[in-house]
Amino acid sequence: MTSTPEPDDRLIGAHDLAVAALKEITPASTIGPAAGYLVEDDGAVSLRFENRLPGYPGWYWTVTLARIEDAEPTVLEVELLPNEGALLAPEWVPWAERLAEYRAHQAELAEQAVAAAAEAGEADSAEDDESDEEDVDSDEDDDDLDDDDLSESRVLHAGDLDGVDIDELDDSVDTDDDSDDDEE
């Protein structure tokens, strides 16, 4: 069983150095009062400070310091770390798994839609027979609108994504000007 080394009092007392290091990466307004320390296995000391960043409840600013023999303390690392009970992002799921779950859910929704349409079709079959003549006129109007929408989208996305239609470029521009300069 490994024992934790005795904490170095100079590292524990190096709050000014730790705060100066934190101020290099975050505004002073996000740094709260000291919140303890942790002695690392290698003798380094991690000083903790309360975090005042909105959206990070339960997180602490942590500055890890070390000292070699009679040298002054030096900063090894500065980071924002969660405490127990802190709000964390969910575990990462590989894209292939997320895609498989998405496709399975889409298939399930499609099956539900088919089942719902079948149930609605049985209940509405008597009403549909009466209103078929009225629906024909409204369907024709809808089809006209859809055709207009398609023709507009073809114009907008016919290869001129940047707004320049390459078919309308002026062919009279002489691109051989550079070769004339070479002959001189």
XYZ file of N, CA and C in Angstrom:
552
model
N 0.841 -1.166 0.000
C 0.000 0.000 0.000
C 0.894 1.239 0.000
N 0.640 2.136 -0.947
C 1.471 3.335 -1.033
C 0.940 4.394 -0.086
N 1.838 5.072 0.543
C 1.421 6.137 1.452
C 1.558 7.475 0.744
N 0.692 8.371 1.086
C 0.734 9.710 0.510
C 1.865 10.480 1.172
N 2.700 11.136 0.368
C 3.799 11.903 0.956
C 3.277 13.067 1.791
N 4.106 13.529 2.681
C 3.752 14.681 3.505
C 3.617 15.907 2.611
N 2.585 16.735 2.824
C 2.421 17.925 1.982
C 3.513 18.949 2.259
N 3.956 19.592 1.211
C 4.962 20.648 1.302
C 4.239 21.950 1.662
N 4.577 22.515 2.807
C 3.915 23.731 3.281
C 4.077 24.887 2.306
N 5.194 24.949 1.598
C 5.406 26.039 0.638
C 4.443 25.905 -0.547
N 4.126 24.670 -0.934
C 3.167 24.460 -2.023
C 1.748 24.798 -1.554
N 1.415 24.360 -0.362
C 0.083 24.639 0.176
C -0.124 26.144 0.349
N 0.914 26.866 0.673
C 0.816 28.306 0.880
C 0.988 29.149 -0.376
N 1.140 28.532 -1.538
C 1.400 29.282 -2.780
C 0.112 29.719 -3.470
N -0.831 30.250 -2.688
C -2.118 30.681 -3.243
C -1.957 31.817 -4.246
N -1.060 32.745 -3.983
C -0.876 33.868 -4.905
C -0.395 33.386 -6.272
N 0.529 32.437 -6.276
C 1.024 31.868 -7.529
C -0.108 31.149 -8.267
N -0.915 30.400 -7.528
C -2.020 29.661 -8.136
C -3.058 30.619 -8.724
N -3.409 31.651 -8.001
C -4.397 32.622 -8.503
C -3.849 33.354 -9.721
N -2.567 33.698 -9.711
C -1.962 34.345 -10.873
C -2.039 33.438 -12.098
N -1.807 32.153 -11.915
C -1.908 31.199 -13.028
C -3.348 31.101 -13.525
N -4.301 31.097 -12.614
C -5.708 31.040 -13.014
C -6.114 32.287 -13.793
N -5.608 33.432 -13.388
C -5.962 34.680 -14.067
C -5.440 34.729 -15.491
N -4.493 33.859 -15.831
C -4.004 33.788 -17.211
C -4.995 33.095 -18.129
N -5.902 32.283 -17.551
C -6.838 31.534 -18.395
C -8.298 31.918 -18.181
N -8.598 32.640 -17.109
C -9.987 32.989 -16.820
C -10.040 34.343 -16.113
N -11.131 35.081 -16.268
C -11.251 36.360 -15.557
C -11.254 36.151 -14.042
N -10.749 37.127 -13.316
C -10.676 37.039 -11.854
C -12.054 36.859 -11.231
N -13.098 37.363 -11.893
C -14.455 37.257 -11.351
C -14.953 35.815 -11.292
N -14.317 34.889 -12.027
C -14.747 33.483 -12.023
C -14.018 32.659 -10.972
N -13.070 33.269 -10.279
C -12.274 32.549 -9.278
C -12.798 32.887 -7.896
N -13.218 31.858 -7.168
C -13.727 32.051 -5.821
C -12.639 31.833 -4.786
N -13.038 31.771 -3.518
C -12.059 31.567 -2.442
C -11.459 30.158 -2.484
N -10.366 29.997 -1.777
C -9.696 28.684 -1.703
C -10.664 27.650 -1.134
N -10.575 26.436 -1.669
C -11.496 25.372 -1.266
C -10.743 24.099 -0.918
N -9.541 24.219 -0.388
C -8.800 23.041 0.045
C -7.697 22.659 -0.917
N -7.084 21.520 -0.611
C -5.988 21.039 -1.453
C -5.969 19.516 -1.421
N -5.225 18.950 -2.375
C -5.061 17.510 -2.475
C -3.584 17.244 -2.729
N -3.000 16.355 -1.927
C -1.599 15.981 -2.127
C -1.578 14.810 -3.105
N -0.874 14.991 -4.203
C -0.771 13.958 -5.240
C 0.255 12.905 -4.829
N 0.238 11.759 -5.500
C 1.152 10.656 -5.181
C 2.618 11.032 -5.333
N 2.917 11.909 -6.268
C 4.313 12.280 -6.515
C 4.784 13.462 -5.670
N 3.959 13.914 -4.745
C 4.332 15.017 -3.873
C 3.837 16.362 -4.337
N 3.315 16.463 -5.545
C 2.736 17.716 -6.024
C 1.479 18.003 -5.210
N 1.080 19.263 -5.186
C -0.116 19.660 -4.445
C -1.068 20.363 -5.409
N -2.324 19.934 -5.372
C -3.360 20.565 -6.186
C -4.206 21.453 -5.289
N -4.110 22.761 -5.504
C -4.907 23.723 -4.758
C -6.235 23.914 -5.481
N -7.318 23.911 -4.722
C -8.651 24.065 -5.314
C -9.231 25.414 -4.930
N -9.960 26.006 -5.881
C -10.636 27.270 -5.673
C -12.068 27.125 -6.171
N -12.997 27.763 -5.470
C -14.379 27.715 -5.913
C -14.490 28.344 -7.296
N -15.402 27.805 -8.073
C -15.632 28.282 -9.433
C -16.876 29.158 -9.439
N -16.815 30.281 -10.112
C -17.970 31.177 -10.216
C -18.464 31.302 -11.649
N -18.045 30.392 -12.518
C -18.539 30.403 -13.899
C -19.987 29.927 -13.909
N -20.879 30.677 -14.545
C -22.252 30.181 -14.642
C -22.278 28.922 -15.513
N -23.105 27.990 -15.151
C -23.225 26.766 -15.932
C -22.320 25.643 -15.455
N -21.496 25.875 -14.439
C -20.602 24.845 -13.924
C -20.773 24.671 -12.414
N -21.980 24.375 -11.965
C -22.156 24.179 -10.521
C -21.412 22.930 -10.058
N -20.759 23.034 -8.926
C -20.044 21.893 -8.367
C -18.669 21.653 -8.961
N -18.179 22.560 -9.785
C -16.853 22.439 -10.383
C -15.883 23.333 -9.613
N -14.612 22.962 -9.628
C -13.570 23.732 -8.943
C -12.410 24.019 -9.879
N -11.842 25.215 -9.725
C -10.581 25.518 -10.396
C -9.507 24.785 -9.615
N -8.627 24.096 -10.316
C -7.571 23.330 -9.678
C -6.230 23.734 -10.285
N -5.289 24.062 -9.421
C -3.940 24.432 -9.855
C -2.977 23.462 -9.178
N -2.261 22.682 -9.983
C -1.309 21.718 -9.440
C 0.075 22.352 -9.432
N 0.713 22.323 -8.253
C 2.018 22.941 -8.043
C 3.022 21.881 -7.619
N 4.283 22.136 -7.945
C 5.367 21.237 -7.527
C 6.582 22.085 -7.176
N 7.520 21.438 -6.493
C 8.742 22.130 -6.092
C 9.861 21.098 -6.066
N 10.990 21.466 -6.624
C 12.159 20.588 -6.621
C 13.155 21.125 -5.613
N 13.536 20.286 -4.662
C 14.495 20.610 -3.599
C 14.265 22.001 -3.034
N 15.213 22.925 -3.178
C 15.091 24.246 -2.579
C 14.549 25.292 -3.548
N 14.043 24.878 -4.700
C 13.517 25.817 -5.698
C 12.146 26.340 -5.260
N 11.756 27.425 -5.892
C 10.443 27.999 -5.635
C 9.368 27.102 -6.248
N 8.133 27.142 -5.740
C 7.036 26.370 -6.346
C 6.794 26.799 -7.782
N 6.389 25.863 -8.608
C 6.081 26.139 -10.003
C 4.743 25.493 -10.357
N 4.067 26.062 -11.329
C 2.750 25.578 -11.748
C 2.931 24.459 -12.770
N 2.305 23.332 -12.507
C 2.330 22.218 -13.451
C 1.100 22.222 -14.355
N -0.057 22.506 -13.757
C -1.292 22.374 -14.514
C -2.374 23.263 -13.903
N -3.216 23.811 -14.754
C -4.360 24.613 -14.328
C -5.568 24.060 -15.068
N -6.634 23.725 -14.330
C -7.794 23.124 -14.983
C -9.062 23.320 -14.171
N -10.164 23.091 -14.809
C -11.477 23.146 -14.183
C -11.941 21.707 -14.042
N -12.142 21.250 -12.805
C -12.490 19.853 -12.555
C -13.802 19.740 -11.784
N -14.587 18.699 -12.059
C -15.848 18.515 -11.347
C -15.623 17.929 -9.958
N -16.456 18.332 -9.043
C -16.480 17.744 -7.714
C -17.561 16.667 -7.723
N -17.676 15.910 -6.673
C -18.740 14.914 -6.585
C -20.084 15.618 -6.687
N -20.982 15.069 -7.482
C -22.304 15.648 -7.649
C -22.371 16.786 -8.656
N -21.269 17.092 -9.314
C -21.271 18.172 -10.304
C -22.044 17.746 -11.547
N -22.595 18.714 -12.215
C -23.311 18.467 -13.451
C -22.302 18.095 -14.533
N -22.460 16.901 -15.122
C -21.524 16.403 -16.129
C -22.259 16.067 -17.418
N -21.552 16.095 -18.511
C -22.103 15.665 -19.792
C -22.273 14.145 -19.763
N -23.227 13.631 -20.537
C -23.387 12.176 -20.575
C -22.173 11.503 -21.207
N -22.025 10.224 -20.948
C -20.922 9.452 -21.528
C -21.008 9.516 -23.044
N -19.858 9.534 -23.700
C -19.787 9.601 -25.150
C -20.225 8.269 -25.741
N -21.023 8.332 -26.792
C -21.481 7.137 -27.495
C -20.968 7.234 -28.929
N -20.317 6.192 -29.440
C -19.801 6.236 -30.819
C -20.910 6.518 -31.835
N -20.516 7.189 -32.916
C -21.474 7.586 -33.946
C -22.231 6.389 -34.501
N -21.585 5.284 -34.729
C -22.250 4.114 -35.309
C -23.398 3.642 -34.412
N -23.189 3.676 -33.100
C -24.246 3.270 -32.174
C -25.386 4.279 -32.163
N -25.040 5.570 -32.168
C -26.080 6.598 -32.186
C -26.897 6.516 -33.467
N -26.224 6.262 -34.596
C -26.914 6.154 -35.874
C -27.843 4.942 -35.876
N -27.392 3.822 -35.340
C -28.221 2.621 -35.274
C -29.459 2.873 -34.412
N -29.279 3.558 -33.281
C -30.413 3.882 -32.420
C -31.380 4.824 -33.137
N -30.842 5.797 -33.858
C -31.682 6.732 -34.598
C -32.492 5.998 -35.659
N -31.843 5.139 -36.417
C -32.552 4.395 -37.473
C -33.618 3.479 -36.891
N -33.320 2.830 -35.783
C -34.307 1.959 -35.138
C -35.511 2.781 -34.686
N -35.247 3.961 -34.133
C -36.338 4.827 -33.688
C -37.166 5.306 -34.880
N -36.515 5.659 -35.995
C -37.231 6.093 -37.181
C -38.109 4.967 -37.732
N -37.603 3.729 -37.722
C -38.384 2.587 -38.184
C -39.601 2.369 -37.279
N -39.395 2.532 -35.980
C -40.498 2.389 -35.023
C -41.561 3.456 -35.265
N -41.141 4.689 -35.502
C -42.091 5.763 -35.782
C -42.854 5.505 -37.080
N -42.169 4.975 -38.087
C -42.825 4.670 -39.354
C -43.878 3.579 -39.170
N -43.557 2.561 -38.374
C -44.528 1.497 -38.094
C -45.737 2.053 -37.358
N -45.505 2.941 -36.411
C -46.608 3.555 -35.670
C -47.477 4.399 -36.597
N -46.851 5.110 -37.528
C -47.603 5.935 -38.466
C -48.465 5.075 -39.393
N -47.929 3.941 -39.843
C -48.689 3.028 -40.696
C -49.875 2.463 -39.917
N -49.639 2.066 -38.680
C -50.717 1.516 -37.855
C -51.791 2.574 -37.600
N -51.362 3.794 -37.310
C -52.321 4.876 -37.066
C -53.108 5.186 -38.330
N -52.454 5.161 -39.483
C -53.137 5.431 -40.747
C -54.136 4.324 -41.060
N -53.777 3.090 -40.749
C -54.690 1.973 -40.989
C -55.925 2.106 -40.106
N -55.738 2.463 -38.844
C -56.868 2.647 -37.944
C -57.732 3.812 -38.398
N -57.111 4.904 -38.797
C -57.853 6.063 -39.260
C -58.554 5.762 -40.573
N -57.949 4.947 -41.402
C -58.539 4.587 -42.695
C -59.811 3.773 -42.530
N -59.852 2.879 -41.577
C -61.046 2.078 -41.329
C -62.175 2.941 -40.797
N -61.861 3.885 -39.932
C -62.894 4.733 -39.336
C -63.404 5.764 -40.323
N -62.559 6.246 -41.195
C -62.932 7.317 -42.103
C -63.364 6.828 -43.483
N -63.401 5.525 -43.729
C -63.706 5.040 -45.074
C -65.101 5.461 -45.515
N -66.055 5.490 -44.630
C -67.413 5.924 -44.992
C -67.418 7.411 -45.306
N -66.703 8.219 -44.552
C -66.663 9.659 -44.790
C -65.907 9.986 -46.077
N -64.879 9.205 -46.397
C -64.067 9.455 -47.593
C -64.874 9.279 -48.861
N -65.791 8.309 -48.887
C -66.588 8.079 -50.079
C -67.425 9.305 -50.413
N -67.920 10.000 -49.386
C -68.763 11.168 -49.594
C -67.949 12.378 -50.034
N -66.725 12.514 -49.566
C -65.968 13.733 -49.834
C -64.925 13.574 -50.933
N -64.915 12.473 -51.671
C -63.911 12.255 -52.717
C -63.996 13.314 -53.808
N -65.218 13.727 -54.186
C -65.359 14.703 -55.254
C -64.764 16.050 -54.848
N -64.940 16.453 -53.584
C -64.401 17.722 -53.117
C -62.875 17.680 -53.042
N -62.303 16.552 -52.671
C -60.860 16.417 -52.510
C -60.119 16.498 -53.832
N -60.745 16.085 -54.927
C -60.080 16.086 -56.218
C -59.698 17.514 -56.602
N -60.609 18.470 -56.419
C -60.315 19.863 -56.768
C -59.195 20.428 -55.894
N -59.243 20.175 -54.609
C -58.225 20.728 -53.722
C -56.875 20.053 -53.956
N -56.869 18.771 -54.333
C -55.606 18.083 -54.612
C -54.925 18.667 -55.843
N -55.727 19.045 -56.860
C -55.134 19.625 -58.058
C -54.455 20.952 -57.729
N -55.096 21.762 -56.868
C -54.493 23.025 -56.460
C -53.194 22.779 -55.710
N -53.175 21.793 -54.829
C -51.973 21.469 -54.081
C -50.856 21.019 -55.004
N -51.200 20.234 -56.037
C -50.180 19.766 -56.970
C -49.549 20.932 -57.721
N -50.364 21.941 -58.088
C -49.816 23.106 -58.771
C -48.807 23.826 -57.889
N -49.113 23.954 -56.605
C -48.191 24.603 -55.685
C -46.900 23.814 -55.559
N -47.015 22.503 -55.495
C -45.820 21.671 -55.361
C -44.924 21.800 -56.583
N -45.524 21.869 -57.787
C -44.717 22.014 -59.001
C -43.964 23.338 -58.989
N -44.625 24.410 -58.518
C -43.951 25.706 -58.434
C -42.772 25.639 -57.474
N -42.982 24.988 -56.347
C -41.910 24.872 -55.357
C -40.717 24.117 -55.935
N -40.979 23.048 -56.694
C -39.897 22.268 -57.271
C -39.121 23.072 -58.299
N -39.838 23.821 -59.140
C -39.126 24.582 -60.163
C -38.260 25.665 -59.531
N -38.734 26.280 -58.438
C -37.921 27.276 -57.756
C -36.679 26.643 -57.154
N -36.821 25.456 -56.581
C -35.663 24.825 -55.961
C -34.653 24.399 -57.016
N -35.143 24.038 -58.212
C -34.196 23.669 -59.271
C -33.382 24.893 -59.697
N -34.043 26.042 -59.733
C -33.356 27.261 -60.135
C -32.334 27.650 -59.069
N -32.720 27.535 -57.805
C -31.836 27.948 -56.733
C -30.648 27.019 -56.562
N -30.818 25.757 -56.889
C -29.760 24.789 -56.604
C -29.272 24.075 -57.859
N -29.156 24.808 -58.947
C -28.735 24.202 -60.205
C -27.237 24.326 -60.401
N -26.488 24.233 -59.334
C -25.046 24.280 -59.463
C -24.464 25.658 -59.237
N -25.328 26.660 -59.017
C -24.819 28.010 -58.801
C -24.971 28.383 -57.331
N -24.398 27.579 -56.470
C -24.544 27.755 -55.031
C -23.980 29.077 -54.548
N -22.976 29.595 -55.202
C -22.381 30.853 -54.755
C -23.028 32.059 -55.435
N -24.116 31.840 -56.215
C -24.809 32.941 -56.860
C -24.282 33.260 -58.245
N -23.277 32.548 -58.717
C -22.710 32.778 -60.040
C -23.089 31.602 -60.922
N -23.798 31.886 -61.991
C -24.177 30.855 -62.937
C -23.062 30.748 -63.966
N -22.329 29.663 -63.973
C -21.167 29.547 -64.846
C -21.552 29.481 -66.318
N -22.833 29.157 -66.603
C -23.274 29.115 -67.992
C -23.411 30.509 -68.583
N -23.510 31.530 -67.740
C -23.688 32.889 -68.220
C -22.391 33.692 -68.200
N -21.268 33.082 -67.959
C -19.999 33.793 -67.947
C -19.674 34.285 -69.355
N -19.029 35.401 -69.454
C -18.699 36.019 -70.731
C -17.536 35.264 -71.377
N -17.767 34.660 -72.526
C -16.728 33.912 -73.226
C -15.780 34.826 -73.998
N -16.120 36.122 -74.118
C -15.299 37.030 -74.916
C -14.038 37.470 -74.177
N -13.924 37.143 -72.891
C -12.731 37.514 -72.138
C -11.576 36.655 -72.622
N -10.482 37.320 -72.992
C -9.324 36.605 -73.523
C -8.492 36.096 -72.354
N -8.397 34.791 -72.217
C -7.615 34.208 -71.124
C -6.190 33.943 -71.557
N -5.839 34.313 -72.792
C -4.490 34.080 -73.299
C -3.586 35.284 -73.074
N -4.017 36.277 -72.280
C -3.199 37.460 -72.025
C -1.875 37.088 -71.399
N -1.860 36.101 -70.532
C -0.629 35.690 -69.870
C 0.372 35.108 -70.868
N -0.123 34.393 -71.870
C 0.804 33.804 -72.834
C 1.413 34.894 -73.721
N 0.690 35.997 -73.987
C 1.242 37.093 -74.772
C 2.375 37.763 -74.017
N 2.252 37.868 -72.685
C 3.299 38.483 -71.878
C 4.566 37.656 -71.917
N 4.436 36.346 -72.014
C 5.605 35.464 -72.013
C 6.416 35.638 -73.301
N 5.751 35.987 -74.408
C 6.450 36.101 -75.683
C 7.316 37.342 -75.723
N 7.005 38.383 -74.967
C 7.742 39.649 -75.012
C 9.047 39.588 -74.372
